[in-house]
C-alpha cells in the first residue's frame, strides 16, 4: 500500500473549472430520464444491479460505463459503438453552447446537495490542487483508461469537495441564483432522490465562478481511479488537448455537507468459521444474533473505543474488536501519522488481510469492495464467503490526512450522495 507521506505544495493555480458542451439524453427518445441513469460504475452491484439497469431502458447509461462482452477489448469496442449509434440516432444530443452545470440532489430526509459539473484541469498530487486520500488499484485504472480511450469521452463525473468561503462567495451566489430558475431537466430516481440540472452559460458568471474556485483546493471524495485515469490519459496526449481536463462534480461541503459512509469487503472463498478461527487470541469476538441495524449500532459503539469490524455470512453477525497490541505493532507501519495507523481500514489491510487471512487487497478473485451493507451480507451468505462490515471515517480525518499527503487504504470511504451517471456526459472530440 502506497502511503508514503509528504506535504503537498501550496496550490499555485487552484481549481480551474472549464465550461463544456454537455452530452445529454433527449427526453423524447428515452422512456424516462430516471430509467437511463445509473449509480457510478463501481457502485453497481453486479450482476443483479447490472441486469436491473440494463432492463430498465435499452439506452441506460450502464451500457456505456459497464459494457458486457467476452473480452475487455470487445467490451470497450461495444461501448464506443453504442455511443456513436446513440449520437447518430439523436438519443444523446450536444448542448448548443458550453456551460458549467449546476447539479442538485435531494431526498425525503432533508438532504440537499448542490454543486458544479465542469471540466477540471487535471493536476498531479504534488501540485496540491486536487488531493487524493486513498490508494488505487492499477488494474482498475487500466480498465477505465481503455474505456475512455475507446469512447473518447468522460462518461460520468467524479465527486470532489472543497471548503468554500461562505454564503457570499461568488460561486455560492451564482449557483443558488441559478437554482431558482427553470431547470434543464428534473427527474426522480428509484432510490427516492430527485435530480435537477441547470446550465451557467453567461460569460460573466462563468468568469466569477472560475476566479472564486482558483482560490481553492479540492479533495477527491469519490472517483480516485477515474482521477488517476485522467492523469494517465493526459500524459498520453500532447498538451494542450481536451485530455488536459476531466469531468467532475465540485461540491462546497462548507455549504452542502456530504454523508460519509463505509465501503465493505466481501472475501471470496473464506468461510466465516475459518475467518473467525484465524482471529483466536488476536481479537475479541462476540456473536450477535440481532437484526442488521442493531449489529451496526454495536459496531458504532465499539468503534468509539478502538478498531472494530462486523463479520457476517453465516446467518449471524460477529463483532470483532480489541486487537492484540502485539499484532498491531508487528503489522502496522510505524512511520505514519497516528491518525493513519489507527484507521480501521489500515488495521484491516495491514494486519487482517495481509497477515492473518493472507488475502491480496488488489485481487478481484479474492476480495470485492461493496458499498451496500445488505448486499454485502447477502452475497457472503449466498457464496459462502465472509462479509467484513466497516464503520465510516469522519470527513475531517480524511481531509487532514490528505493535506499531509498521506493516502488511506483503498476504498476506505464512501462520500455521498454520489452524482447519478447519465445526466450529463463530456465528449472529448466536440
Tab-separated table of N, CA and C in Angstrom, residues 299-414:
chain	number	residue	atom	x	y	z
A	299	UNK	N	-21.466	-2.029	16.354
A	299	UNK	CA	-20.192	-1.708	15.703
A	299	UNK	C	-19.814	-0.257	15.946
A	300	UNK	N	-20.789	0.652	15.823
A	300	UNK	CA	-20.508	2.074	16.036
A	300	UNK	C	-20.025	2.322	17.464
A	301	UNK	N	-20.658	1.668	18.434
A	301	UNK	CA	-20.236	1.834	19.830
A	301	UNK	C	-18.809	1.315	20.028
A	302	UNK	N	-18.535	0.156	19.473
A	302	UNK	CA	-17.205	-0.426	19.639
A	302	UNK	C	-16.142	0.409	18.945
A	303	UNK	N	-16.497	1.020	17.802
A	303	UNK	CA	-15.532	1.818	17.040
A	303	UNK	C	-15.121	3.075	17.789
A	304	UNK	N	-15.961	3.522	18.734
A	304	UNK	CA	-15.588	4.693	19.529
A	304	UNK	C	-14.403	4.400	20.438
A	305	UNK	N	-14.231	3.125	20.775
A	305	UNK	CA	-13.169	2.746	21.698
A	305	UNK	C	-11.919	2.236	21.000
A	306	UNK	N	-12.008	1.908	19.724
A	306	UNK	CA	-10.850	1.369	19.012
A	306	UNK	C	-11.277	0.679	17.739
A	307	UNK	N	-10.389	-0.072	17.144
A	307	UNK	CA	-10.672	-0.746	15.885
A	307	UNK	C	-11.733	-1.815	16.086
A	308	UNK	N	-12.702	-1.837	15.163
A	308	UNK	CA	-13.796	-2.803	15.282
A	308	UNK	C	-14.352	-3.104	13.907
A	309	UNK	N	-14.828	-4.337	13.725
A	309	UNK	CA	-15.401	-4.798	12.468
A	309	UNK	C	-16.571	-5.726	12.772
A	310	UNK	N	-17.459	-5.860	11.801
A	310	UNK	CA	-18.510	-6.868	11.864
A	310	UNK	C	-18.240	-7.901	10.796
A	311	UNK	N	-18.215	-9.175	11.156
A	311	UNK	CA	-18.126	-10.254	10.177
A	311	UNK	C	-19.498	-10.900	10.038
A	312	UNK	N	-19.867	-11.226	8.812
A	312	UNK	CA	-21.167	-11.842	8.552
A	312	UNK	C	-21.046	-12.759	7.347
A	313	UNK	N	-22.075	-13.603	7.207
A	313	UNK	CA	-22.098	-14.524	6.085
A	313	UNK	C	-22.587	-15.900	6.468
A	314	UNK	N	-22.749	-16.138	7.772
A	314	UNK	CA	-23.215	-17.443	8.253
A	314	UNK	C	-24.575	-17.335	8.942
A	315	UNK	N	-25.289	-16.225	8.704
A	315	UNK	CA	-26.592	-16.037	9.325
A	315	UNK	C	-26.554	-15.245	10.607
A	316	UNK	N	-25.377	-14.933	11.106
A	316	UNK	CA	-25.223	-14.129	12.317
A	316	UNK	C	-24.227	-13.004	12.043
A	317	UNK	N	-24.140	-12.092	12.998
A	317	UNK	CA	-23.113	-11.051	12.963
A	317	UNK	C	-22.116	-11.332	14.083
A	318	UNK	N	-20.842	-11.066	13.807
A	318	UNK	CA	-19.779	-11.304	14.775
A	318	UNK	C	-19.001	-10.006	14.942
A	319	UNK	N	-19.061	-9.435	16.137
A	319	UNK	CA	-18.358	-8.188	16.412
A	319	UNK	C	-16.912	-8.504	16.791
A	320	UNK	N	-16.000	-7.949	16.031
A	320	UNK	CA	-14.571	-8.194	16.212
A	320	UNK	C	-13.925	-6.883	16.638
A	321	UNK	N	-13.345	-6.857	17.840
A	321	UNK	CA	-12.718	-5.621	18.313
A	321	UNK	C	-11.554	-5.962	19.248
A	322	UNK	N	-11.013	-4.916	19.876
A	322	UNK	CA	-9.886	-5.044	20.809
A	322	UNK	C	-8.731	-5.872	20.240
A	323	UNK	N	-8.104	-5.371	19.168
A	323	UNK	CA	-6.970	-6.120	18.596
A	323	UNK	C	-5.809	-6.226	19.570
A	324	UNK	N	-5.081	-7.308	19.451
A	324	UNK	CA	-3.886	-7.534	20.259
A	324	UNK	C	-2.839	-6.471	19.906
A	325	UNK	N	-2.375	-5.678	20.867
A	325	UNK	CA	-1.372	-4.647	20.558
A	325	UNK	C	-0.121	-5.212	19.890
A	326	UNK	N	0.243	-6.417	20.241
A	326	UNK	CA	1.436	-7.011	19.631
A	326	UNK	C	1.226	-7.258	18.142
A	327	UNK	N	0.003	-7.659	17.773
A	327	UNK	CA	-0.307	-7.856	16.362
A	327	UNK	C	-0.164	-6.538	15.602
A	328	UNK	N	-0.709	-5.467	16.174
A	328	UNK	CA	-0.615	-4.160	15.515
A	328	UNK	C	0.831	-3.699	15.430
A	329	UNK	N	1.584	-3.936	16.458
A	329	UNK	CA	2.978	-3.476	16.485
A	329	UNK	C	3.804	-4.117	15.386
A	330	UNK	N	3.508	-5.392	15.074
A	330	UNK	CA	4.341	-6.073	14.074
A	330	UNK	C	3.784	-5.984	12.650
A	331	UNK	N	2.553	-5.469	12.497
A	331	UNK	CA	1.965	-5.436	11.145
A	331	UNK	C	1.692	-4.038	10.616
A	332	UNK	N	1.392	-3.076	11.478
A	332	UNK	CA	1.050	-1.724	11.026
A	332	UNK	C	2.317	-0.883	10.960
A	333	UNK	N	2.652	-0.288	9.804
A	333	UNK	CA	3.867	0.533	9.697
A	333	UNK	C	3.864	1.648	10.735
A	334	UNK	N	5.004	1.849	11.373
A	334	UNK	CA	5.091	2.834	12.450
A	334	UNK	C	5.466	4.224	11.954
A	335	UNK	N	5.862	4.332	10.672
A	335	UNK	CA	6.344	5.620	10.171
A	335	UNK	C	5.243	6.436	9.514
A	336	UNK	N	4.033	6.352	10.055
A	336	UNK	CA	2.885	7.088	9.520
A	336	UNK	C	2.227	7.847	10.660
A	337	UNK	N	1.440	8.881	10.364
A	337	UNK	CA	0.743	9.602	11.427
A	337	UNK	C	-0.164	8.673	12.218
A	338	UNK	N	-0.369	9.015	13.491
A	338	UNK	CA	-1.205	8.186	14.360
A	338	UNK	C	-2.610	8.046	13.799
A	339	UNK	N	-3.136	9.112	13.170
A	339	UNK	CA	-4.490	9.048	12.614
A	339	UNK	C	-4.593	8.001	11.519
A	340	UNK	N	-3.498	7.765	10.793
A	340	UNK	CA	-3.490	6.726	9.756
A	340	UNK	C	-3.315	5.342	10.375
A	341	UNK	N	-2.410	5.218	11.363
A	341	UNK	CA	-2.121	3.914	11.952
A	341	UNK	C	-3.334	3.326	12.654
A	342	UNK	N	-4.219	4.181	13.148
A	342	UNK	CA	-5.365	3.704	13.917
A	342	UNK	C	-6.636	3.583	13.089
A	343	UNK	N	-6.573	3.844	11.791
A	343	UNK	CA	-7.748	3.659	10.947
A	343	UNK	C	-8.163	2.190	10.929
A	344	UNK	N	-9.465	1.942	10.931
A	344	UNK	CA	-9.935	0.562	10.786
A	344	UNK	C	-9.434	-0.046	9.485
A	345	UNK	N	-9.472	0.735	8.409
A	345	UNK	CA	-9.031	0.200	7.118
A	345	UNK	C	-7.550	-0.155	7.137
A	346	UNK	N	-6.738	0.640	7.843
A	346	UNK	CA	-5.319	0.328	7.958
A	346	UNK	C	-5.115	-1.008	8.663
A	347	UNK	N	-5.797	-1.180	9.795
A	347	UNK	CA	-5.668	-2.419	10.552
A	347	UNK	C	-6.192	-3.602	9.744
A	348	UNK	N	-7.307	-3.393	9.049
A	348	UNK	CA	-7.860	-4.472	8.235
A	348	UNK	C	-6.871	-4.903	7.166
A	349	UNK	N	-6.321	-3.942	6.433
A	349	UNK	CA	-5.453	-4.289	5.305
A	349	UNK	C	-4.075	-4.758	5.762
A	350	UNK	N	-3.486	-4.048	6.732
A	350	UNK	CA	-2.116	-4.381	7.140
A	350	UNK	C	-2.057	-5.631	8.006
A	351	UNK	N	-3.030	-5.808	8.889
A	351	UNK	CA	-2.988	-6.928	9.817
A	351	UNK	C	-3.834	-8.100	9.351
A	352	UNK	N	-5.136	-7.876	9.162
A	352	UNK	CA	-6.036	-8.988	8.868
A	352	UNK	C	-5.836	-9.550	7.471
A	353	UNK	N	-5.965	-8.695	6.457
A	353	UNK	CA	-5.859	-9.217	5.087
A	353	UNK	C	-4.467	-9.743	4.791
A	354	UNK	N	-3.458	-8.947	5.114
A	354	UNK	CA	-2.093	-9.310	4.709
A	354	UNK	C	-1.496	-10.428	5.558
A	355	UNK	N	-1.744	-10.390	6.872
A	355	UNK	CA	-1.009	-11.290	7.769
A	355	UNK	C	-1.841	-12.423	8.353
A	356	UNK	N	-3.119	-12.189	8.598
A	356	UNK	CA	-3.951	-13.204	9.243
A	356	UNK	C	-4.675	-14.063	8.215
A	357	UNK	N	-5.348	-13.406	7.269
A	357	UNK	CA	-6.144	-14.159	6.290
A	357	UNK	C	-5.401	-14.382	4.976
A	358	UNK	N	-4.301	-13.676	4.749
A	358	UNK	CA	-3.462	-13.846	3.545
A	358	UNK	C	-4.289	-13.662	2.264
A	359	UNK	N	-4.975	-12.533	2.202
A	359	UNK	CA	-5.798	-12.185	1.036
A	359	UNK	C	-5.219	-10.936	0.395
A	360	UNK	N	-4.750	-10.989	-0.862
A	360	UNK	CA	-4.236	-9.795	-1.535
A	360	UNK	C	-5.346	-8.767	-1.716
A	361	UNK	N	-5.069	-7.525	-1.359
A	361	UNK	CA	-6.102	-6.486	-1.382
A	361	UNK	C	-6.487	-6.057	-2.789
A	362	UNK	N	-5.679	-6.415	-3.780
A	362	UNK	CA	-5.984	-5.996	-5.147
A	362	UNK	C	-6.288	-7.174	-6.069
A	363	UNK	N	-6.655	-8.311	-5.484
A	363	UNK	CA	-7.001	-9.489	-6.284
A	363	UNK	C	-8.521	-9.634	-6.329
A	364	UNK	N	-9.153	-9.285	-7.454
A	364	UNK	CA	-10.619	-9.314	-7.510
A	364	UNK	C	-11.210	-10.709	-7.381
A	365	UNK	N	-10.399	-11.744	-7.535
A	365	UNK	CA	-10.921	-13.104	-7.332
A	365	UNK	C	-10.989	-13.464	-5.850
A	366	UNK	N	-10.338	-12.676	-5.001
A	366	UNK	CA	-10.313	-12.951	-3.566
A	366	UNK	C	-11.100	-11.948	-2.744
A	367	UNK	N	-11.238	-10.716	-3.252
A	367	UNK	CA	-11.882	-9.668	-2.464
A	367	UNK	C	-12.676	-8.730	-3.371
A	368	UNK	N	-13.845	-8.326	-2.891
A	368	UNK	CA	-14.671	-7.339	-3.590
A	368	UNK	C	-14.985	-6.211	-2.614
A	369	UNK	N	-15.161	-5.016	-3.168
A	369	UNK	CA	-15.461	-3.829	-2.370
A	369	UNK	C	-16.879	-3.394	-2.710
A	370	UNK	N	-17.770	-3.405	-1.725
A	370	UNK	CA	-19.196	-3.181	-1.974
A	370	UNK	C	-19.704	-2.093	-1.031
A	371	UNK	N	-20.500	-1.155	-1.595
A	371	UNK	CA	-20.994	-0.026	-0.804
A	371	UNK	C	-22.211	-0.386	0.030
A	372	UNK	N	-23.070	-1.237	-0.488
A	372	UNK	CA	-24.332	-1.521	0.172
A	372	UNK	C	-24.153	-2.613	1.231
A	373	UNK	N	-24.589	-2.310	2.457
A	373	UNK	CA	-24.379	-3.242	3.563
A	373	UNK	C	-25.137	-4.550	3.358
A	374	UNK	N	-26.446	-4.432	3.091
A	374	UNK	CA	-27.269	-5.631	2.945
A	374	UNK	C	-26.782	-6.496	1.794
A	375	UNK	N	-26.381	-5.862	0.684
A	375	UNK	CA	-25.902	-6.625	-0.468
A	375	UNK	C	-24.630	-7.385	-0.133
A	376	UNK	N	-23.751	-6.775	0.664
A	376	UNK	CA	-22.517	-7.454	1.050
A	376	UNK	C	-22.821	-8.704	1.863
A	377	UNK	N	-23.730	-8.572	2.812
A	377	UNK	CA	-24.088	-9.720	3.660
A	377	UNK	C	-24.764	-10.809	2.839
A	378	UNK	N	-25.694	-10.411	1.975
A	378	UNK	CA	-26.415	-11.392	1.161
A	378	UNK	C	-25.477	-12.166	0.257
A	379	UNK	N	-24.534	-11.470	-0.357
A	379	UNK	CA	-23.599	-12.150	-1.245
A	379	UNK	C	-22.697	-13.109	-0.460
A	380	UNK	N	-22.287	-12.712	0.732
A	380	UNK	CA	-21.464	-13.601	1.553
A	380	UNK	C	-22.244	-14.853	1.931
A	381	UNK	N	-23.513	-14.691	2.307
A	381	UNK	CA	-24.330	-15.847	2.681
A	381	UNK	C	-24.577	-16.763	1.484
A	382	UNK	N	-24.775	-16.157	0.326
A	382	UNK	CA	-25.059	-16.946	-0.872
A	382	UNK	C	-23.828	-17.692	-1.378
A	383	UNK	N	-22.670	-17.028	-1.285
A	383	UNK	CA	-21.457	-17.587	-1.881
A	383	UNK	C	-20.574	-18.332	-0.881
A	384	UNK	N	-20.933	-18.293	0.401
A	384	UNK	CA	-20.107	-18.970	1.395
A	384	UNK	C	-18.851	-18.219	1.763
A	385	UNK	N	-18.837	-16.910	1.522
A	385	UNK	CA	-17.681	-16.096	1.872
A	385	UNK	C	-17.907	-15.339	3.164
A	386	UNK	N	-17.054	-14.362	3.417
A	386	UNK	CA	-17.143	-13.559	4.637
A	386	UNK	C	-17.331	-12.097	4.265
A	387	UNK	N	-18.357	-11.480	4.840
A	387	UNK	CA	-18.552	-10.036	4.714
A	387	UNK	C	-17.849	-9.365	5.884
A	388	UNK	N	-17.031	-8.354	5.577
A	388	UNK	CA	-16.395	-7.543	6.612
A	388	UNK	C	-17.023	-6.162	6.526
A	389	UNK	N	-17.841	-5.836	7.527
A	389	UNK	CA	-18.561	-4.563	7.536
A	389	UNK	C	-17.755	-3.540	8.324
A	390	UNK	N	-17.651	-2.344	7.752
A	390	UNK	CA	-16.803	-1.299	8.302
A	390	UNK	C	-17.640	-0.165	8.883
A	391	UNK	N	-17.035	0.596	9.795
A	391	UNK	CA	-17.638	1.819	10.321
A	391	UNK	C	-17.031	3.001	9.574
A	392	UNK	N	-17.837	4.021	9.204
A	392	UNK	CA	-17.299	5.113	8.384
A	392	UNK	C	-16.295	5.997	9.121
A	393	UNK	N	-15.430	6.615	8.327
A	393	UNK	CA	-14.426	7.553	8.824
A	393	UNK	C	-14.997	8.965	8.727
A	394	UNK	N	-14.694	9.816	9.689
A	394	UNK	CA	-15.178	11.202	9.641
A	394	UNK	C	-14.466	11.974	8.534
A	395	UNK	N	-15.187	12.917	7.902
A	395	UNK	CA	-14.622	13.683	6.790
A	395	UNK	C	-13.391	14.466	7.217
A	396	UNK	N	-13.395	15.025	8.432
A	396	UNK	CA	-12.255	15.837	8.841
A	396	UNK	C	-10.981	15.006	8.958
A	397	UNK	N	-11.105	13.735	9.323
A	397	UNK	CA	-9.935	12.850	9.368
A	397	UNK	C	-9.399	12.623	7.958
A	398	UNK	N	-10.311	12.380	7.013
A	398	UNK	CA	-9.922	12.165	5.618
A	398	UNK	C	-9.186	13.387	5.079
A	399	UNK	N	-9.770	14.566	5.299
A	399	UNK	CA	-9.189	15.791	4.756
A	399	UNK	C	-7.834	16.097	5.391
A	400	UNK	N	-7.721	15.906	6.710
A	400	UNK	CA	-6.454	16.196	7.387
A	400	UNK	C	-5.335	15.298	6.871
A	401	UNK	N	-5.629	14.021	6.688
A	401	UNK	CA	-4.609	13.111	6.156
A	401	UNK	C	-4.228	13.484	4.730
A	402	UNK	N	-5.232	13.842	3.924
A	402	UNK	CA	-4.948	14.216	2.533
A	402	UNK	C	-4.053	15.440	2.467
A	403	UNK	N	-4.280	16.391	3.354
A	403	UNK	CA	-3.448	17.597	3.354
A	403	UNK	C	-2.011	17.294	3.768
A	404	UNK	N	-1.826	16.212	4.527
A	404	UNK	CA	-0.467	15.788	4.871
A	404	UNK	C	0.173	14.966	3.760
A	405	UNK	N	-0.591	14.691	2.697
A	405	UNK	CA	-0.069	13.874	1.617
A	405	UNK	C	-0.078	12.403	1.928
A	406	UNK	N	-0.911	11.977	2.898
A	406	UNK	CA	-0.968	10.581	3.308
A	406	UNK	C	-2.228	9.951	2.733
A	407	UNK	N	-2.066	8.910	1.939
A	407	UNK	CA	-3.220	8.230	1.364
A	407	UNK	C	-3.692	7.111	2.267
A	408	UNK	N	-5.011	6.963	2.346
A	408	UNK	CA	-5.618	5.910	3.147
A	408	UNK	C	-5.646	4.625	2.331
A	409	UNK	N	-5.836	3.483	2.991
A	409	UNK	CA	-6.017	2.249	2.228
A	409	UNK	C	-7.175	2.395	1.244
A	410	UNK	N	-7.074	1.711	0.114
A	410	UNK	CA	-8.082	1.833	-0.929
A	410	UNK	C	-9.474	1.521	-0.413
A	411	UNK	N	-10.455	2.218	-0.994
A	411	UNK	CA	-11.865	2.010	-0.655
A	411	UNK	C	-12.121	2.157	0.843
A	412	UNK	N	-11.564	3.238	1.426
A	412	UNK	CA	-11.744	3.466	2.855
A	412	UNK	C	-13.033	4.216	3.166
A	413	UNK	N	-13.528	4.991	2.226
A	413	UNK	CA	-14.681	5.842	2.490
A	413	UNK	C	-15.643	5.826	1.315
A	414	UNK	N	-16.876	6.195	1.604
A	414	UNK	CA	-17.888	6.385	0.569
A	414	UNK	C	-18.621	7.687	0.860
